Coordinates of C-alpha atoms and ligand atoms in Angstrom, one line a residue:
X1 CA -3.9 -18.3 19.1
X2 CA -1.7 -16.4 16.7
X3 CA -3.6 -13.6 14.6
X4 CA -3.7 -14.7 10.9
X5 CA -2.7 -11.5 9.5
X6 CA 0.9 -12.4 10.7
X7 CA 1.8 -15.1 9.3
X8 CA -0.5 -13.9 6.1
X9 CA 1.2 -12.6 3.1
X10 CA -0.7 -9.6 1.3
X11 CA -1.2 -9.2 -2.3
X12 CA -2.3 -5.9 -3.8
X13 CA -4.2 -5.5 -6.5
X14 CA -4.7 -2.5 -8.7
X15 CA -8.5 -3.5 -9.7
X16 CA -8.6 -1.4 -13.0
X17 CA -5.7 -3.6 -14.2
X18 CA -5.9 -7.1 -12.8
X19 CA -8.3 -8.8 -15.3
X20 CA -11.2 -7.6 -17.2
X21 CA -14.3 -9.3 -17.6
X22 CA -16.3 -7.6 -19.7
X23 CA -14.1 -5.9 -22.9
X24 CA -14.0 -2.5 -21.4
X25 CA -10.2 -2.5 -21.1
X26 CA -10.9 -1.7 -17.3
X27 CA -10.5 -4.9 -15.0
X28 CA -13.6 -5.5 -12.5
X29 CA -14.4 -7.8 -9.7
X30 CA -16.1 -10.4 -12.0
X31 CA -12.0 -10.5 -13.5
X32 CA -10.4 -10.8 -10.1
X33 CA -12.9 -13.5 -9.1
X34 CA -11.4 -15.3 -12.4
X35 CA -8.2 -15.1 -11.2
X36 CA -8.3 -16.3 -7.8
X37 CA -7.2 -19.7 -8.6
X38 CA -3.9 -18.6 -10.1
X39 CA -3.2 -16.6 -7.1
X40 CA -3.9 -19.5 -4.7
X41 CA -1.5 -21.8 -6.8
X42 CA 1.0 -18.4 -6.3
X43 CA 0.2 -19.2 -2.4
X44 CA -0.7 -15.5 -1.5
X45 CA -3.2 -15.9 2.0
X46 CA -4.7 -12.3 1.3
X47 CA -6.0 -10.2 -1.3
X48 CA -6.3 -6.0 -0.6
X49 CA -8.3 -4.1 -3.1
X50 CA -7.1 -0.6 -3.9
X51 CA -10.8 1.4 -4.0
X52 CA -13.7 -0.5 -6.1
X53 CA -16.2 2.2 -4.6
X54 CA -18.6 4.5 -6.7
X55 CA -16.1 7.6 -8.0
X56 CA -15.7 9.7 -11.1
X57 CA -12.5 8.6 -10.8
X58 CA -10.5 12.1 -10.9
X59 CA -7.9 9.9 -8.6
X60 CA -8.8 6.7 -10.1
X61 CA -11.1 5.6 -7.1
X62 CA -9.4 7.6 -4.4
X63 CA -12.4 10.1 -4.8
X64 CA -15.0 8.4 -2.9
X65 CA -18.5 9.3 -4.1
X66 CA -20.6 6.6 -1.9
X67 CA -18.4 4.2 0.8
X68 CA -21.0 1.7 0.5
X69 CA -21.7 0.5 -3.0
X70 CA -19.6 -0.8 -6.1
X71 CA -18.6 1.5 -8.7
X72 CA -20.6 0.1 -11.9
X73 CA -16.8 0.0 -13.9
X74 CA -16.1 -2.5 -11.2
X75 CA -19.1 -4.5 -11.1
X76 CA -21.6 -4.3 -8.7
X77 CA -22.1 -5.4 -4.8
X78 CA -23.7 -8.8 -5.6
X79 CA -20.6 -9.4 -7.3
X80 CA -18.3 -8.2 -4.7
X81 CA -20.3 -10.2 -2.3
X82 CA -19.8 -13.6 -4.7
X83 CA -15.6 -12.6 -4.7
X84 CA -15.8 -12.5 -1.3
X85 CA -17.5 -15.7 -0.9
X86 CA -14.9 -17.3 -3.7
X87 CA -11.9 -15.8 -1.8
X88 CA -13.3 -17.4 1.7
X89 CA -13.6 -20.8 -0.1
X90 CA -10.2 -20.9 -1.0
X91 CA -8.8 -19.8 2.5
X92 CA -8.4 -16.3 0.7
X93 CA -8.8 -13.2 2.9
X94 CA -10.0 -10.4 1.4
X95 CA -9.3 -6.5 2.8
X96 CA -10.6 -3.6 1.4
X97 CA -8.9 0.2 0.6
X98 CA -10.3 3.1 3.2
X99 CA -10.3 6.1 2.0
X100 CA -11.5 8.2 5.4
X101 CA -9.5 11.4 4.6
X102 CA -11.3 12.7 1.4
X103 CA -14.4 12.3 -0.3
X104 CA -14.7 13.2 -4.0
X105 CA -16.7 16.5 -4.1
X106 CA -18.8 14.7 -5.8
X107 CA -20.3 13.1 -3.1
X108 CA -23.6 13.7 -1.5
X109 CA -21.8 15.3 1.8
X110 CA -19.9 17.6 -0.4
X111 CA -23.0 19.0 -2.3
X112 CA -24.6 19.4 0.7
X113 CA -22.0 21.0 2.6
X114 CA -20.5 23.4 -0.4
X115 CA -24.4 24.6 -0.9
X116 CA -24.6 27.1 1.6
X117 CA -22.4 28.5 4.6
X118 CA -25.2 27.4 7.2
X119 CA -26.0 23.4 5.5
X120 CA -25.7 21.5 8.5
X121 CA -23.2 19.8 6.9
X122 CA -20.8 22.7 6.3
X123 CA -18.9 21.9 9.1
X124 CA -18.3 18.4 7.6
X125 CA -15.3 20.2 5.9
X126 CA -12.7 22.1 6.2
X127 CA -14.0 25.3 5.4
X128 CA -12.1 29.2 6.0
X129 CA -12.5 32.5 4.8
X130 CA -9.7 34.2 3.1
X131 CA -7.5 35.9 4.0
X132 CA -8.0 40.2 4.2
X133 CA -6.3 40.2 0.8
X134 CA -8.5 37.7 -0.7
X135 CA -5.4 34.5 -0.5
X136 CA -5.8 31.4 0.7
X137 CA -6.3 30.8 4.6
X138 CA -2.5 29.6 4.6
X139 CA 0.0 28.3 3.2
X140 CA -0.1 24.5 3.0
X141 CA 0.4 22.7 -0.8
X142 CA -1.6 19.8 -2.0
X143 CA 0.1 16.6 -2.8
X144 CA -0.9 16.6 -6.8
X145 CA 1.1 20.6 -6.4
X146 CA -0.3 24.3 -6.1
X147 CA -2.3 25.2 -3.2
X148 CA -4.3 23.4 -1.1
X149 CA -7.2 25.3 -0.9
X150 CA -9.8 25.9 -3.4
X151 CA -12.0 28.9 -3.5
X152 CA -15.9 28.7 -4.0
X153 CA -17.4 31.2 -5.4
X154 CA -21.1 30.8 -4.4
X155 CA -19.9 30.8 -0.7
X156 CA -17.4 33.3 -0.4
X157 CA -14.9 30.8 1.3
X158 CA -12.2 28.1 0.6
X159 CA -12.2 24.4 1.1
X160 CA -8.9 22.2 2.1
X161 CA -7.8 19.3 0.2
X162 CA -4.7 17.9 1.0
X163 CA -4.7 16.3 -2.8
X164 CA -6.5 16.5 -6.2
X165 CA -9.5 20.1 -5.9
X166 CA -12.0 17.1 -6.2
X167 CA -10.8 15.7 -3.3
X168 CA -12.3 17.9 -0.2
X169 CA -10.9 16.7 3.1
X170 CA -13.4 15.8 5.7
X171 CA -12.9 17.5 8.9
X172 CA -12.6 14.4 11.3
X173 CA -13.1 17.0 14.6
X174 CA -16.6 17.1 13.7
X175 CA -18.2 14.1 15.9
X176 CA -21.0 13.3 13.2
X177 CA -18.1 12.9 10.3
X178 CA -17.0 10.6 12.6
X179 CA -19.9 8.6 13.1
X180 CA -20.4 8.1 9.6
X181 CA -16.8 6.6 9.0
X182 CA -16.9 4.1 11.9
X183 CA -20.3 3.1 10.1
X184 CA -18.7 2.6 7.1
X185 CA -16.5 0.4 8.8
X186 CA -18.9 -1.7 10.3
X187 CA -21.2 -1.7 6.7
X188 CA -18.2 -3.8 5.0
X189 CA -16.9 -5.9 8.0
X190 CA -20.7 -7.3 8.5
X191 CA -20.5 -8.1 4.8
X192 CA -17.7 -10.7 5.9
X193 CA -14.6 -8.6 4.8
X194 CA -11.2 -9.3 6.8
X195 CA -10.0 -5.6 6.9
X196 CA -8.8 -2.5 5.8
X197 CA -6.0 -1.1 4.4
X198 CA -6.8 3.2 5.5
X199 CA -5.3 5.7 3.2
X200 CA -3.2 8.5 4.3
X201 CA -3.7 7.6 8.3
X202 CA -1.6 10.7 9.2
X203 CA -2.9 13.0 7.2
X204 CA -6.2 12.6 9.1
X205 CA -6.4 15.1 11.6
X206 CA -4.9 18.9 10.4
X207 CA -3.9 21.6 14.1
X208 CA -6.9 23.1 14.9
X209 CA -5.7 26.7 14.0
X210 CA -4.0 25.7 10.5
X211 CA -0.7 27.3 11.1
X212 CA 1.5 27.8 8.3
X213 CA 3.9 24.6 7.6
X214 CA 7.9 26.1 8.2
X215 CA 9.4 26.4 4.6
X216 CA 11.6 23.7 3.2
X217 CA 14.4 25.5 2.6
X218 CA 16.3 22.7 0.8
X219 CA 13.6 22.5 -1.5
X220 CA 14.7 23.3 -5.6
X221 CA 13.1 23.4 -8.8
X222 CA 12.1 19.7 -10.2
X223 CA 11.0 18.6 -7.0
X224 CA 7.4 18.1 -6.1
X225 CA 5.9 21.6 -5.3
X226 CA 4.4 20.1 -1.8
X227 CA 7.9 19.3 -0.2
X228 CA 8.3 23.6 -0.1
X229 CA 6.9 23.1 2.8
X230 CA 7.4 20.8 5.9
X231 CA 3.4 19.4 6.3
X232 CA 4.3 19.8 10.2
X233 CA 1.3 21.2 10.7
X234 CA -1.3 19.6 8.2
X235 CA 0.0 15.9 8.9
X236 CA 0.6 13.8 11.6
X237 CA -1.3 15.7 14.7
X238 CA -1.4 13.2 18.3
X239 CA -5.2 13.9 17.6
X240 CA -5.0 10.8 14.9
X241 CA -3.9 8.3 17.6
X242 CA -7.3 8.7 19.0
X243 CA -9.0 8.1 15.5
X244 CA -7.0 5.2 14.8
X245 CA -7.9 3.3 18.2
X246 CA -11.5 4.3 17.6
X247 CA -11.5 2.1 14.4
X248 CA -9.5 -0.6 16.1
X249 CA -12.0 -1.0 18.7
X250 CA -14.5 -1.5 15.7
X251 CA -12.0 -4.1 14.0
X252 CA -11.8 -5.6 17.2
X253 CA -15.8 -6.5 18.1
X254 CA -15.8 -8.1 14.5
X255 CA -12.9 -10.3 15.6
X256 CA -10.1 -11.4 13.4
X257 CA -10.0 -8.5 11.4
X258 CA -6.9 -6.3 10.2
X259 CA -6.3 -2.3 10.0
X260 CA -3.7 -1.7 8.3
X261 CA -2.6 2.1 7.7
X262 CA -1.3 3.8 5.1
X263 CA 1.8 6.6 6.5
X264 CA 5.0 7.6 5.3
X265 CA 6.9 8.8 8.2
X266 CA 9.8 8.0 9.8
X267 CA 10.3 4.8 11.8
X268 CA 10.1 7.0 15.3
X269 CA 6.8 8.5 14.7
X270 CA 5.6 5.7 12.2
X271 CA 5.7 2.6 15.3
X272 CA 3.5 5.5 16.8
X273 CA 0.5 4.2 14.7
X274 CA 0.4 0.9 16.8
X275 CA -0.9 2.4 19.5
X276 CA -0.4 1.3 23.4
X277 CA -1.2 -1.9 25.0
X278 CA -4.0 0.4 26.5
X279 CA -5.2 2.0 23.6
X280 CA -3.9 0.0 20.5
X281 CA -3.9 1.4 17.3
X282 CA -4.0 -0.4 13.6
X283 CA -2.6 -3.6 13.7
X284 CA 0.1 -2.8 10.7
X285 CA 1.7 0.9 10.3
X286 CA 2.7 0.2 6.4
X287 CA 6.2 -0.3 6.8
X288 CA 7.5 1.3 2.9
X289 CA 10.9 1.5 4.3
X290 CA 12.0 -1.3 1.4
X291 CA 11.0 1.1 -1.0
X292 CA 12.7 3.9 -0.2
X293 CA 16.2 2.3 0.9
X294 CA 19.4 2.7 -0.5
X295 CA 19.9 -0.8 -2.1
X296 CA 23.0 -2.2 -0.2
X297 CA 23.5 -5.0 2.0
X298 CA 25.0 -3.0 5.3
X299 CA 22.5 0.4 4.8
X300 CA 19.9 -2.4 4.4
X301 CA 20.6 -4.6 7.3
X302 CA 21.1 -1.2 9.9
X303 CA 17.6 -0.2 8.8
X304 CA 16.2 -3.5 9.2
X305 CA 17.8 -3.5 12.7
X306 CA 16.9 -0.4 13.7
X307 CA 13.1 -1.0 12.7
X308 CA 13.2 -3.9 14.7
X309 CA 14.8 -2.1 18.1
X310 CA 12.2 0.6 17.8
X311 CA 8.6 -1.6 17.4
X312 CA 7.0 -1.9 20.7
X313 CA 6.1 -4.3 22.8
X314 CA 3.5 -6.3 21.0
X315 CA 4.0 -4.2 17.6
X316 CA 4.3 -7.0 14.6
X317 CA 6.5 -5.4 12.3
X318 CA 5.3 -5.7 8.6
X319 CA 7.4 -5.1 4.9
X320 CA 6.3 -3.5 1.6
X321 CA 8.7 -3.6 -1.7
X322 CA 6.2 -1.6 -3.9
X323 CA 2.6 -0.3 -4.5
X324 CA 0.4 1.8 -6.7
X325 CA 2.3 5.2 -6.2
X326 CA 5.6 4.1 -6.4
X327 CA 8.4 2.9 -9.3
X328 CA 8.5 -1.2 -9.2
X329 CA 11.3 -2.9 -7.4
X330 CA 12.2 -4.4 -10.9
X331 CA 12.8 -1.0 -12.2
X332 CA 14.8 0.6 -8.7
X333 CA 17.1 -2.6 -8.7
X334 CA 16.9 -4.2 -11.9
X335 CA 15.3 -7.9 -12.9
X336 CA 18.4 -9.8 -11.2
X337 CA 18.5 -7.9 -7.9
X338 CA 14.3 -8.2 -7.9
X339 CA 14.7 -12.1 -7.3
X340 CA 17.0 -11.5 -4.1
X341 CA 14.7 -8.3 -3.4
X342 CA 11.9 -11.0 -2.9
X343 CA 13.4 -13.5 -1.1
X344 CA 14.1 -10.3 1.2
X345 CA 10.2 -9.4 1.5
X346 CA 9.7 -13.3 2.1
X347 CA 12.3 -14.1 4.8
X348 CA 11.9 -10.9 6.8
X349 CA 10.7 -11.1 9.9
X350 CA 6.9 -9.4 9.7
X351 CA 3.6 -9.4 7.4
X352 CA 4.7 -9.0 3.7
X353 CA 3.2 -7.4 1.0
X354 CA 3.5 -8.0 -2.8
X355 CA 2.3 -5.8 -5.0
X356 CA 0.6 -7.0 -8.1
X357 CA 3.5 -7.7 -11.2
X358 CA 6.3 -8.1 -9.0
X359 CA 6.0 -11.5 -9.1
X360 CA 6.8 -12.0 -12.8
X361 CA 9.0 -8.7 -12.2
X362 CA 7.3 -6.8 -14.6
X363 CA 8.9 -3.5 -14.7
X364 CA 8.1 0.4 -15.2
X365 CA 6.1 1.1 -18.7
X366 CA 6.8 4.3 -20.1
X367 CA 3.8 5.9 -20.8
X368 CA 3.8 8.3 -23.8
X369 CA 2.3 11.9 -23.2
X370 CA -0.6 11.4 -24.9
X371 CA -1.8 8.4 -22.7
X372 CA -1.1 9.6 -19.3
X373 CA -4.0 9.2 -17.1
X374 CA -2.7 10.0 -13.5
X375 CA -3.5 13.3 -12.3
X376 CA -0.6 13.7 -10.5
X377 CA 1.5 13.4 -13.5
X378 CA -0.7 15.9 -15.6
X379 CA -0.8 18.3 -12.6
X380 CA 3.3 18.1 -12.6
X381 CA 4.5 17.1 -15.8
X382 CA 8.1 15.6 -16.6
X383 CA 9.6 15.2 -12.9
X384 CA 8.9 11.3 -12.3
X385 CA 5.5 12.2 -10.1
X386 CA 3.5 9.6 -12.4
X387 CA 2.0 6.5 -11.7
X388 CA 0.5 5.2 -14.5
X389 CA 3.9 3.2 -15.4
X390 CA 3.3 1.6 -11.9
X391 CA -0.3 0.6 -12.8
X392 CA -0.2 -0.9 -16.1
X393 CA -2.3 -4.3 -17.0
X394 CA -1.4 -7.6 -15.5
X395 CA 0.4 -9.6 -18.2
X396 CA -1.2 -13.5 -18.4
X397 CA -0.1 -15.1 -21.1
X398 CA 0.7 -14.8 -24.9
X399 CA -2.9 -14.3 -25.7
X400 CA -4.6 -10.7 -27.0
X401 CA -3.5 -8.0 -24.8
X402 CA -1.4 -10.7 -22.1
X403 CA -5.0 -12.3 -21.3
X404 CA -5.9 -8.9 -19.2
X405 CA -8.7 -7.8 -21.8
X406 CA -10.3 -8.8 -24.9
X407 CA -10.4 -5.0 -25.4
X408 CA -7.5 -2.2 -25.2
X409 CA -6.7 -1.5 -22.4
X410 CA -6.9 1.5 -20.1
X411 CA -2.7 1.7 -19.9
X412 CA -0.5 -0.1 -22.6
X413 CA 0.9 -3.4 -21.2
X414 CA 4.7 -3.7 -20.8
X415 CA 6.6 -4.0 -24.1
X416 CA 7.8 -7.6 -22.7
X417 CA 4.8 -9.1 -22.1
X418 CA 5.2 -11.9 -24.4
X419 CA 7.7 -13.3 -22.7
X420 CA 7.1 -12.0 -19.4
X421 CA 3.6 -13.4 -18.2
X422 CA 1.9 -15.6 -15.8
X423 CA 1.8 -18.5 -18.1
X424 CA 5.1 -18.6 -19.1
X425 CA 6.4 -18.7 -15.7
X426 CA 4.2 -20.8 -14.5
X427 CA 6.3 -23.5 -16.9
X428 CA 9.7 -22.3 -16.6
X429 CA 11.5 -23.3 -13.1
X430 CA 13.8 -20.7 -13.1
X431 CA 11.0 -18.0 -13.7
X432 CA 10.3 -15.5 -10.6
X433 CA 7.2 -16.6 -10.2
X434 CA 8.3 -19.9 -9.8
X435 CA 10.7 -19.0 -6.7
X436 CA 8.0 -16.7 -5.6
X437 CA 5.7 -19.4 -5.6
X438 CA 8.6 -21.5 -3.7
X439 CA 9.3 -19.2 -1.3
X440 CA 5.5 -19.1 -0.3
X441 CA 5.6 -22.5 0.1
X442 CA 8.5 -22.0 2.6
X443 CA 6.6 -19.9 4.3
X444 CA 3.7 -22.1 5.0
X445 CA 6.0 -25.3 6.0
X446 CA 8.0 -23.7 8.4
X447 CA 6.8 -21.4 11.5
X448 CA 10.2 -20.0 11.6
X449 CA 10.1 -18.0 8.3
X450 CA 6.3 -16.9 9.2
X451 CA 6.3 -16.2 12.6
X452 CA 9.9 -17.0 13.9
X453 CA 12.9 -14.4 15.5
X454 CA 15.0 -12.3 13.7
X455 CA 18.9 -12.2 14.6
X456 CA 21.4 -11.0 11.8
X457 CA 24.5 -12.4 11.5
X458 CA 27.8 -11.1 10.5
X459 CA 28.4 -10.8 7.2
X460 CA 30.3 -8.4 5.4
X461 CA 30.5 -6.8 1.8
X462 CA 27.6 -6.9 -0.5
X463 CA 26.1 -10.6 2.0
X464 CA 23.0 -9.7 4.0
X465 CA 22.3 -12.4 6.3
X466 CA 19.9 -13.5 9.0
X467 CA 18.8 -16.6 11.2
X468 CA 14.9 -16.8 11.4
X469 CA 14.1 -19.4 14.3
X470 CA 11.2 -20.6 16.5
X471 CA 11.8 -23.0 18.7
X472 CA 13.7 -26.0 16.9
X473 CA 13.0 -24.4 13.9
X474 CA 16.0 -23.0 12.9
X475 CA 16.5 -21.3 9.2
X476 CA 19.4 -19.2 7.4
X477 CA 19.3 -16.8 4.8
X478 CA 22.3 -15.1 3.2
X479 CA 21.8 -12.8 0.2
X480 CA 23.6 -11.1 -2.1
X481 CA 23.0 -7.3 -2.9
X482 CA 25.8 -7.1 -5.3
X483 CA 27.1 -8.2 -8.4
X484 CA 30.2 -9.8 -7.9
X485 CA 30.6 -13.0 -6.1
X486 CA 31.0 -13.0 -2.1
X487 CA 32.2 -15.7 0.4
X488 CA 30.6 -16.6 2.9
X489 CA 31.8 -18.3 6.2
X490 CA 28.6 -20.8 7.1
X491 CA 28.1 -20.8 11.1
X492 CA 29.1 -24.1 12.7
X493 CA 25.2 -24.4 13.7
X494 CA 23.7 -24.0 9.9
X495 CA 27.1 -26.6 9.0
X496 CA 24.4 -29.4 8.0
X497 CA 21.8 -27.7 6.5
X498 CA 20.5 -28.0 3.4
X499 CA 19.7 -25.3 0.4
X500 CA 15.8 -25.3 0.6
X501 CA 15.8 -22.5 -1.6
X502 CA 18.0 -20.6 -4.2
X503 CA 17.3 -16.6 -6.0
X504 CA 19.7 -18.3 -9.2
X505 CA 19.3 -21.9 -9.1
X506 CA 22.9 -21.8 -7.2
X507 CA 24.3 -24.8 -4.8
X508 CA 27.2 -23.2 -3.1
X509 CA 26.1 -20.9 -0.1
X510 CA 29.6 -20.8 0.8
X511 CA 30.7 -18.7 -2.4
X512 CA 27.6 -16.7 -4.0
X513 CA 27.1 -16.0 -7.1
X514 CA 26.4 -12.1 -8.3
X515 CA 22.3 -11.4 -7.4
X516 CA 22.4 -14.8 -5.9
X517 CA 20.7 -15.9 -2.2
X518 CA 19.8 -18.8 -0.2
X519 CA 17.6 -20.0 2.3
X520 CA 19.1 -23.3 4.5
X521 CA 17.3 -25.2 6.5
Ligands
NOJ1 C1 -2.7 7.5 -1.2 C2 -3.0 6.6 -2.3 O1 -2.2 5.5 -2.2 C3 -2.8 7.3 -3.6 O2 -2.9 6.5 -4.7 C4 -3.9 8.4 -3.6 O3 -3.7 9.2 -4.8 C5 -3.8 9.3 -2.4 N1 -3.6 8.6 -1.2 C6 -5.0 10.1 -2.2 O4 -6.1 9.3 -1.8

């Protein structure tokens, strides 16, 4: 039987900005519950929650203070345990956000650990003494910029956090760390959830002397301070492998249950992450390849092809066109290009996933200095770090605040939400949501798109085209990345098909349209 996370497609949700329930400005579970209707009429398989877990929320919920409750903002586990049940009623899969790196220092390990050099937990961390001139132990930068290591005074020695100060990294070479992750595992998958999405997989096990990371020496002013160095040493250590199978065997004695993990390398080391056939990994290395790309048909289709010739044996690739940290595909290629961009992330061979807001396209908000919330933007001001403009409200209707919150919310909305919202879509044919919804739909009815081969076909210019087929079912996709109109030359084999699906609305996949694409069948 064929594993339902591949055929599944994901949807992200931001929970602070999904729907609020109860006139905080802060969505919450209760909200998401509310919502899971639209999102089955959308005809998404699976939901993944980014972090809903108790946190003072210096990294909005990537600061873990307990990995077994409900942060109160949020709601509470009774009502995470009634949006599961609702999710599982619908057919809805639900997966939850891992955060095994970090803790937030906040949380009862921390304390302990930080309260004297000889708490049994000390060890829990990663904790040095300075250096003979009083520096830190080396030289590696946290993500959010400066150094990584922060200095406690009451102990006389420095702690490692690869991001925000509040963020201490565990130190995963300690066997009882260990144990209490895998627990935490097994505390939500008895609880009935379908898996995990783990944050910052590579960044999980540091080399066991902490060398100094080589220098980056095409780094210059404007870019993030951590890319000085090359995290050679702090990232990415063969240790991890071992970590990563050591969940999956978890995932696996629950049965039908999903790792997914979160690491931005390149494709050689990222296929890595699946493991052997001996010793599998997580199921899905995030493939964020989409986001990154230069958006043209022939750098596009050599990457696709390339990711494709280096999976392994067994290795179900998987695609991502934007998330919580990055600028929205409607902003990097602009609201025409998004609808092709989507039939992309639909037709690709692989497990997609759609990040809240991209399907209405809602784009990049500008967030005015005085509301910026995101600690990496505060901690690096002014060089396009931020992610609030990535994480602003989900836009509903023409109602108060775009039907997100009775109250103000937490980010402003996107200046365009009147027009641009759920509802509207929803009655408008030619809306994205609509051809999202269609393409879903697609999905589901045919095998081929969900499960089927990939083989590109010739095309040339701005045309990106590929055959998905499983046995005799046999689609064609041609897209257009550019902006003028492109011929295309229909292989004798697709001769009689049929449009089944259009970006534009266009009929003629023999001469596209600019931003147009097609799916034959
Ligand atoms: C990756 C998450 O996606 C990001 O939002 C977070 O700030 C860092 N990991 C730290 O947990």
């Amino acid at each position: 039987m064929t594993e339902w996370w591949k055929s599944a497609v994901i949807y992200q949700i931001y929970p602070r900005s999904f729907q609020d329930s109860n006139g905080d400005g802060v969505g919450d579970l209760k909200g998401i519950q509310s919502r899971l209707d639209d999102l089955k009429a959308l005809g998404i398989d699976a939901i993944w929650i980014s972090p809903i877990f108790p946190s003072p929320m210096a990294d909005f919920g990537y600061d873990v203070a307990d990995y077994c409750g409900i942060d109160p903002r949020f709601g509470s586990l009774e009502d995470f345990d009634a949006l599961l049940a609702a999710a599982h009623e619908r057919g809805i899969k639900l997966l939850l956000d891992l955060v095994p790196n970090h803790t937030s220092d906040q949380h009862p390990w921390f304390l302990e650990s930080r309260s004297a050099r000889d708490d049994p937990r000390r060890d829990w961390y990663i904790w040095r003494d300075p250096k003979p001139d009083g520096s830190p132990p080396n030289n590696w930068i946290s993500d959010f910029g400066g150094s990584a290591w922060e200095w406690d005074e009451a102990t006389g020695q420095y702690y490692y956090h690869a991001f925000l100060k509040d963020q201490p990294d565990l130190n995963w070479r300690n066997p009882a760390v260990r144990k209490a992750m895998l627990d935490v595992l097994r505390f939500w998958f008895a609880r009935g959830i379908d898996g995990f999405r783990i944050d910052v997989l590579w960044h999980m096990v540091k080399h066991i002397d902490l060398p100094d990371n080589p220098a980056n020496d095409e780094w210059a002013p404007g870019q993030a301070d951590y890319t000085r160095v090359h995290q050679l040493h702090s990232t990415d250590q063969p240790e991890v492998h071992d970590i990563a199978h050591e969940m999956r065997v978890i995932a696996d004695e629950y049965g039908a249950r999903v790792l997914i993990g979160e690491i931005y390398l390149p494709v050689p080391k990222l296929v890595g992450y699946y493991g052997t056939v001996e010793r599998p990994g997580v199921h899905l290395p995030f493939n964020f390849q989409l986001i990154g790309a230069a958006w043209n048909a022939r750098s596009l289709a050599k990457m696709i092809a390339d990711y494709e010739g280096a999976l392994p044996v067994d290795g179900w690739p998987n695609w991502v066109l934007g998330n919580h940290d990055r600028p929205r595909i409607a902003t990097r290629v602009g609201a025409e290009q998004a609808r092709v961009a989507m039939m992309l992330l639909l037709t690709l061979r692989g497990t997609p996933t759609l990040y809240y807001g991209d399907e209405i396209g809602m784009a990049d908000v500008s967030i005015p200095a005085h509301q910026v919330q995101d600690p990496r933007e505060l901690n690096e001001p002014g060089i396009g770090m931020g992610r609030d403009p990535v994480r602003t409200p989900m836009a509903w209707d023409a109602s108060a605040n775009a039907g997100f919150s009775p109250a103000d919310p937490w980010l402003p909305l996107h200046p365009d939400w009147l027009e641009r919202n759920v509802e509207a879509q929803r009655g408008d044919p030619a809306s994205l949501w609509r051809l999202t919804q269609k393409l879903l739909f697609l999905r589901h009815e045919h095998p081929a798109l969900a499960l089927g081969d990939y083989h590109p076909i010739d095309a040339g210019g701005d045309l990106l085209a590929f055959e998905r087929r499983l046995d005799h079912d046999r689609l064609l996709v041609v897209l257009n990345l550019g902006d003028t109109p492109q011929g295309f030359a229909i292989p004798e084999w697709a001769e009689s098909f049929t449009v089944l699906a259009s970006a534009r609305g266009g009929h003629d996949p023999a001469l596209l349209s600019p931003n147009e694409g097609y799916i034959l069948g």
